[in-house]
Amino acid sequence: MALITLDRSISSRSFSSPLSSNLRAFIVIVQITILLTCLPLASGFFGEWGPDLEGPWCAKRPLDSQCCDGRDDYCGVPILGTECYCDIFCNETAYDCCPDYWQHCHGHFRPTTTPRPTTLPTPRPVREPCIKDGVRYGPGEKTSENCNDCTCELIDPVSGRYDWRCSNDPCLLRPELIQAVNDGDFTWKASNYSKLWGLTLDEGVRYRLGTFLLEADVLRMTPISVIDDVLPESFDARQKWPNLLSPVRDQGNCASSWAHSTTAVAEDRLRIETAGVMTDSLSVQHLLSCDRGEQMGCEGGRLDRAWWFMRKFGVVTEECYPYTSGLTDSAGQCLVSPKQKSGACPSGIMYKRKRYKATPPYRIRPVEREIMKEIMDNGPVQATLLVREDFFMYRRGIYSYSDLTSRRGDPETYLKSGFHSVRIIGWGAERTERGDIIKYWLCANSWGPEWGESGYFRILRGSDESRIERYVVGVWGKVSGDDVLRLLLKESRRRRLRTRRSRRQLRHIRTRGSRRRDRRRRMRALKEAFLATRPNDSRGHRQSSTSSRRRRERGHGSKKHKKNKNKKTQHRNQQNFYPSQPMVM
Ligand SMILES: *[C@@H]1O[C@H](CO)[C@@H](O)[C@H](O)[C@H]1NC(C)=O
Ligand SMILES: *[C@@H]1O[C@H](CO)[C@@H](O)[C@H](O)[C@H]1NC(C)=O
Ligand SMILES: *[C@@H]1O[C@H](CO)[C@@H](O)[C@H](O)[C@H]1NC(C)=O
């Protein structure tokens, strides 16, 4: 290496012996002259390298990145105190390619057409990488900005400037909208949710909702039932039926609100009707995976089809067929066929016959008081809600559409809506800071307990806010394969019809209160009697062991010989596994 040897010989000479100051000054001048002539070569002009600079340079780099595309400031090799490069960008400047770049990366020597710089080359512009949150990113590296993906790309090849190039989709959660809601004059507050952060608005509407709007007259309307009933100012089904309501669940990124709201309402009503004897959770997955045909699984479904499935086939328990679509984002295969009578559950446990069902659903008039009365008498109802872009950010308070997107003049792509079904479980009224009284519905969503007010939200009542009062549905529970539950439901329905008829004459709430206490007491007695006879089986399966047979025998014994005479009756009784005793009131 001639150059370096020369350099080193000069410096070694300058320290070797004491010389006169004149000579010293001369040597320094010579040294500077030599350095100046050598500088262009040393500082990066590798155009006319001698045999000593031939290399290997690029060939020294890691095998998989010896020659690089575009501009890559990491694609270099130290040389003579500076750096030479093995990327195509060195082609542009034509002076900082490594001496072996053309031979090694292109298989030939430098093309003669490339002009040779005659002046001292300016050094390669300082690398300007992409920066995010104080972290530097190299070319081609990716990051994301909320719902948009960004790549660090060469923006200007001449100056070598890099910057982020990002997709430009409207995001589901927009910090500026959250801010605007919280700063604005609204009755609710918004917040960020890590679970929803990073989704586009389109994805949110596509994956988080999932109810197709029904024609207004698909379901039979209930007759008007509120005449002059006094309805309380506030009501919460969780207080009237403690521990009976199904908890808030999380549908995940699967547009299955149609299945979630349907099973939740059916479950609530079954538990209420049986006064808590029925404790199972209903399988959302069963409805979601097995109600196919017109239903779109995780892309949405119709409520009338869902209720039809519940009426015709019913679902097994959550324990048997747990919800997995929140993780897989797809409805998956139907693992318990609608007509399958018994067998192994997807969860591995065994099940027998029992299916939770519902009667045909009925529609409640889109009248505030009618809906209130239905909830108070019979339990939570299913409602379909028009969800618009700001609803996803709801944190607390009484929601009504802010319309901020239009008010702020955002582009139309930022407006998006879809239908979503939820449960209404109560109502109330609240005084605002300005002293106005606003009425609200209390609803359960299916976006997990972290969302909103512990999974619930409140929404303006009495003005069909977001169409929540327009399509409200109720049902009665039904069950097959469990005779005690079935009888219990029948009894409860008969009683309810009776009270409804007599209630017409009622004028006073207190009378109803005592009647309710009376009913509760009877229900409790019924439940206790039932639990005493129920086999100790945590899965709720019917017990086929000897203990049940013994109980059956006991039951028959007390009935003397009456039934033993009739073999047909006896046979039927053996099929009806539970004794009729608890039903005697
Ligand atoms: C290098 O630059 C020349 C012109 O300057 C061009 O024709 C050639 O395609 C470039 N080579 C590469 C590999 O980009
Ligand atoms: C929202 O939450 C996500 C995840 O927790 C976080 O990365 C993001 O910075 C938050 N956005 C705002 C505006 O606070
Ligand atoms: C019912 O079963 C559970 C465990 O399965 C047991 O702890 C409990 O004592 C049993 N109760 C009766 C009344 O047998």
PDB file of C-alpha atoms in Angstrom, residues 176-276:
ATOM      1  CA  GLU A 176     -57.999  14.959  17.359  1.00  0.00           C
ATOM      2  CA  LEU A 177     -61.572  13.685  17.525  1.00  0.00           C
ATOM      3  CA  ILE A 178     -61.100  12.383  21.061  1.00  0.00           C
ATOM      4  CA  GLN A 179     -59.749  15.780  21.999  1.00  0.00           C
ATOM      5  CA  ALA A 180     -62.627  17.583  20.271  1.00  0.00           C
ATOM      6  CA  VAL A 181     -65.240  15.476  22.064  1.00  0.00           C
ATOM      7  CA  ASN A 182     -63.625  16.023  25.432  1.00  0.00           C
ATOM      8  CA  ASP A 183     -63.204  19.767  24.876  1.00  0.00           C
ATOM      9  CA  GLY A 184     -66.644  20.190  23.363  1.00  0.00           C
ATOM     10  CA  ASP A 185     -70.025  20.670  24.919  1.00  0.00           C
ATOM     11  CA  PHE A 186     -71.107  17.054  25.009  1.00  0.00           C
ATOM     12  CA  THR A 187     -72.745  14.880  27.604  1.00  0.00           C
ATOM     13  CA  TRP A 188     -70.135  12.173  27.149  1.00  0.00           C
ATOM     14  CA  LYS A 189     -66.367  11.757  27.121  1.00  0.00           C
ATOM     15  CA  ALA A 190     -64.136   9.922  24.717  1.00  0.00           C
ATOM     16  CA  SER A 191     -60.900   8.043  25.195  1.00  0.00           C
ATOM     17  CA  ASN A 192     -58.237   5.968  23.533  1.00  0.00           C
ATOM     18  CA  TYR A 193     -58.525   2.179  23.635  1.00  0.00           C
ATOM     19  CA  SER A 194     -55.412   0.132  23.023  1.00  0.00           C
ATOM     20  CA  LYS A 195     -57.591  -2.650  21.627  1.00  0.00           C
ATOM     21  CA  LEU A 196     -59.027  -0.381  18.936  1.00  0.00           C
ATOM     22  CA  TRP A 197     -55.920   1.703  18.318  1.00  0.00           C
ATOM     23  CA  GLY A 198     -54.295   0.842  15.009  1.00  0.00           C
ATOM     24  CA  LEU A 199     -57.511  -0.225  13.262  1.00  0.00           C
ATOM     25  CA  THR A 200     -58.769   1.740  10.295  1.00  0.00           C
ATOM     26  CA  LEU A 201     -62.269   3.153  10.441  1.00  0.00           C
ATOM     27  CA  ASP A 202     -63.214   0.709   7.750  1.00  0.00           C
ATOM     28  CA  GLU A 203     -61.913  -2.248   9.775  1.00  0.00           C
ATOM     29  CA  GLY A 204     -63.724  -1.045  12.867  1.00  0.00           C
ATOM     30  CA  VAL A 205     -67.040  -0.867  11.070  1.00  0.00           C
ATOM     31  CA  ARG A 206     -66.381  -4.150   9.318  1.00  0.00           C
ATOM     32  CA  TYR A 207     -65.137  -6.243  12.257  1.00  0.00           C
ATOM     33  CA  ARG A 208     -66.545  -4.710  15.426  1.00  0.00           C
ATOM     34  CA  LEU A 209     -70.251  -4.488  14.608  1.00  0.00           C
ATOM     35  CA  GLY A 210     -72.041  -7.108  12.545  1.00  0.00           C
ATOM     36  CA  THR A 211     -75.801  -6.766  12.426  1.00  0.00           C
ATOM     37  CA  PHE A 212     -77.746  -6.473   9.207  1.00  0.00           C
ATOM     38  CA  LEU A 213     -80.708  -4.167   9.378  1.00  0.00           C
ATOM     39  CA  LEU A 214     -84.088  -5.849   9.228  1.00  0.00           C
ATOM     40  CA  GLU A 215     -87.162  -4.737   7.402  1.00  0.00           C
ATOM     41  CA  ALA A 216     -89.364  -2.927   9.857  1.00  0.00           C
ATOM     42  CA  ASP A 217     -92.106  -5.556   9.755  1.00  0.00           C
ATOM     43  CA  VAL A 218     -90.140  -8.801   9.977  1.00  0.00           C
ATOM     44  CA  LEU A 219     -91.329  -9.554  13.484  1.00  0.00           C
ATOM     45  CA  ARG A 220     -94.750  -9.458  15.045  1.00  0.00           C
ATOM     46  CA  MET A 221     -95.384  -6.414  17.211  1.00  0.00           C
ATOM     47  CA  THR A 222     -96.489  -6.800  20.789  1.00  0.00           C
ATOM     48  CA  PRO A 223     -99.846  -5.312  21.655  1.00  0.00           C
ATOM     49  CA  ILE A 224     -99.771  -2.049  23.531  1.00  0.00           C
ATOM     50  CA  SER A 225     -99.245  -2.914  27.155  1.00  0.00           C
ATOM     51  CA  VAL A 226     -98.589   0.390  28.874  1.00  0.00           C
ATOM     52  CA  ILE A 227    -101.805   2.096  29.675  1.00  0.00           C
ATOM     53  CA  ASP A 228    -101.426   4.062  32.828  1.00  0.00           C
ATOM     54  CA  ASP A 229     -98.648   2.202  34.542  1.00  0.00           C
ATOM     55  CA  VAL A 230     -96.337   4.269  36.633  1.00  0.00           C
ATOM     56  CA  LEU A 231     -92.810   3.575  35.511  1.00  0.00           C
ATOM     57  CA  PRO A 232     -89.905   4.332  37.832  1.00  0.00           C
ATOM     58  CA  GLU A 233     -87.518   7.144  37.000  1.00  0.00           C
ATOM     59  CA  SER A 234     -84.643   4.743  36.823  1.00  0.00           C
ATOM     60  CA  PHE A 235     -84.293   1.028  36.492  1.00  0.00           C
ATOM     61  CA  ASP A 236     -81.378  -1.364  36.322  1.00  0.00           C
ATOM     62  CA  ALA A 237     -82.063  -5.000  35.503  1.00  0.00           C
ATOM     63  CA  ARG A 238     -78.852  -5.949  37.320  1.00  0.00           C
ATOM     64  CA  GLN A 239     -80.434  -4.716  40.546  1.00  0.00           C
ATOM     65  CA  LYS A 240     -83.830  -6.238  40.015  1.00  0.00           C
ATOM     66  CA  TRP A 241     -82.329  -9.624  39.105  1.00  0.00           C
ATOM     67  CA  PRO A 242     -79.002  -9.687  40.935  1.00  0.00           C
ATOM     68  CA  ASN A 243     -76.421 -12.107  39.559  1.00  0.00           C
ATOM     69  CA  LEU A 244     -78.762 -13.301  36.844  1.00  0.00           C
ATOM     70  CA  LEU A 245     -77.735 -11.139  33.917  1.00  0.00           C
ATOM     71  CA  SER A 246     -75.075 -12.390  31.565  1.00  0.00           C
ATOM     72  CA  PRO A 247     -71.800 -10.497  31.821  1.00  0.00           C
ATOM     73  CA  VAL A 248     -70.389  -8.235  29.124  1.00  0.00           C
ATOM     74  CA  ARG A 249     -68.367 -10.222  26.634  1.00  0.00           C
ATOM     75  CA  ASP A 250     -65.888  -9.332  23.942  1.00  0.00           C
ATOM     76  CA  GLN A 251     -66.640 -10.212  20.360  1.00  0.00           C
ATOM     77  CA  GLY A 252     -63.071  -9.366  19.296  1.00  0.00           C
ATOM     78  CA  ASN A 253     -62.446  -8.488  15.680  1.00  0.00           C
ATOM     79  CA  CYS A 254     -65.372 -10.583  14.554  1.00  0.00           C
ATOM     80  CA  ALA A 255     -68.564  -8.853  13.444  1.00  0.00           C
ATOM     81  CA  SER A 256     -70.745 -11.108  15.540  1.00  0.00           C
ATOM     82  CA  SER A 257     -72.866  -8.694  17.553  1.00  0.00           C
ATOM     83  CA  TRP A 258     -75.866 -10.451  16.016  1.00  0.00           C
ATOM     84  CA  ALA A 259     -74.902 -13.683  17.797  1.00  0.00           C
ATOM     85  CA  HIS A 260     -73.700 -12.026  20.985  1.00  0.00           C
ATOM     86  CA  SER A 261     -76.805  -9.938  21.604  1.00  0.00           C
ATOM     87  CA  THR A 262     -79.099 -12.834  20.725  1.00  0.00           C
ATOM     88  CA  THR A 263     -77.551 -15.362  23.093  1.00  0.00           C
ATOM     89  CA  ALA A 264     -77.152 -12.747  25.822  1.00  0.00           C
ATOM     90  CA  VAL A 265     -80.812 -11.750  25.718  1.00  0.00           C
ATOM     91  CA  ALA A 266     -81.921 -15.392  25.580  1.00  0.00           C
ATOM     92  CA  GLU A 267     -79.650 -16.220  28.513  1.00  0.00           C
ATOM     93  CA  ASP A 268     -80.862 -13.281  30.603  1.00  0.00           C
ATOM     94  CA  ARG A 269     -84.450 -14.175  30.010  1.00  0.00           C
ATOM     95  CA  LEU A 270     -83.986 -17.887  30.714  1.00  0.00           C
ATOM     96  CA  ARG A 271     -82.321 -17.066  34.007  1.00  0.00           C
ATOM     97  CA  ILE A 272     -84.968 -14.546  34.951  1.00  0.00           C
ATOM     98  CA  GLU A 273     -87.807 -16.864  34.025  1.00  0.00           C
ATOM     99  CA  THR A 274     -86.354 -19.738  36.014  1.00  0.00           C
ATOM    100  CA  ALA A 275     -85.501 -17.397  38.900  1.00  0.00           C
ATOM    101  CA  GLY A 276     -81.850 -18.318  38.670  1.00  0.00           C
TER     102      GLY A 276
END
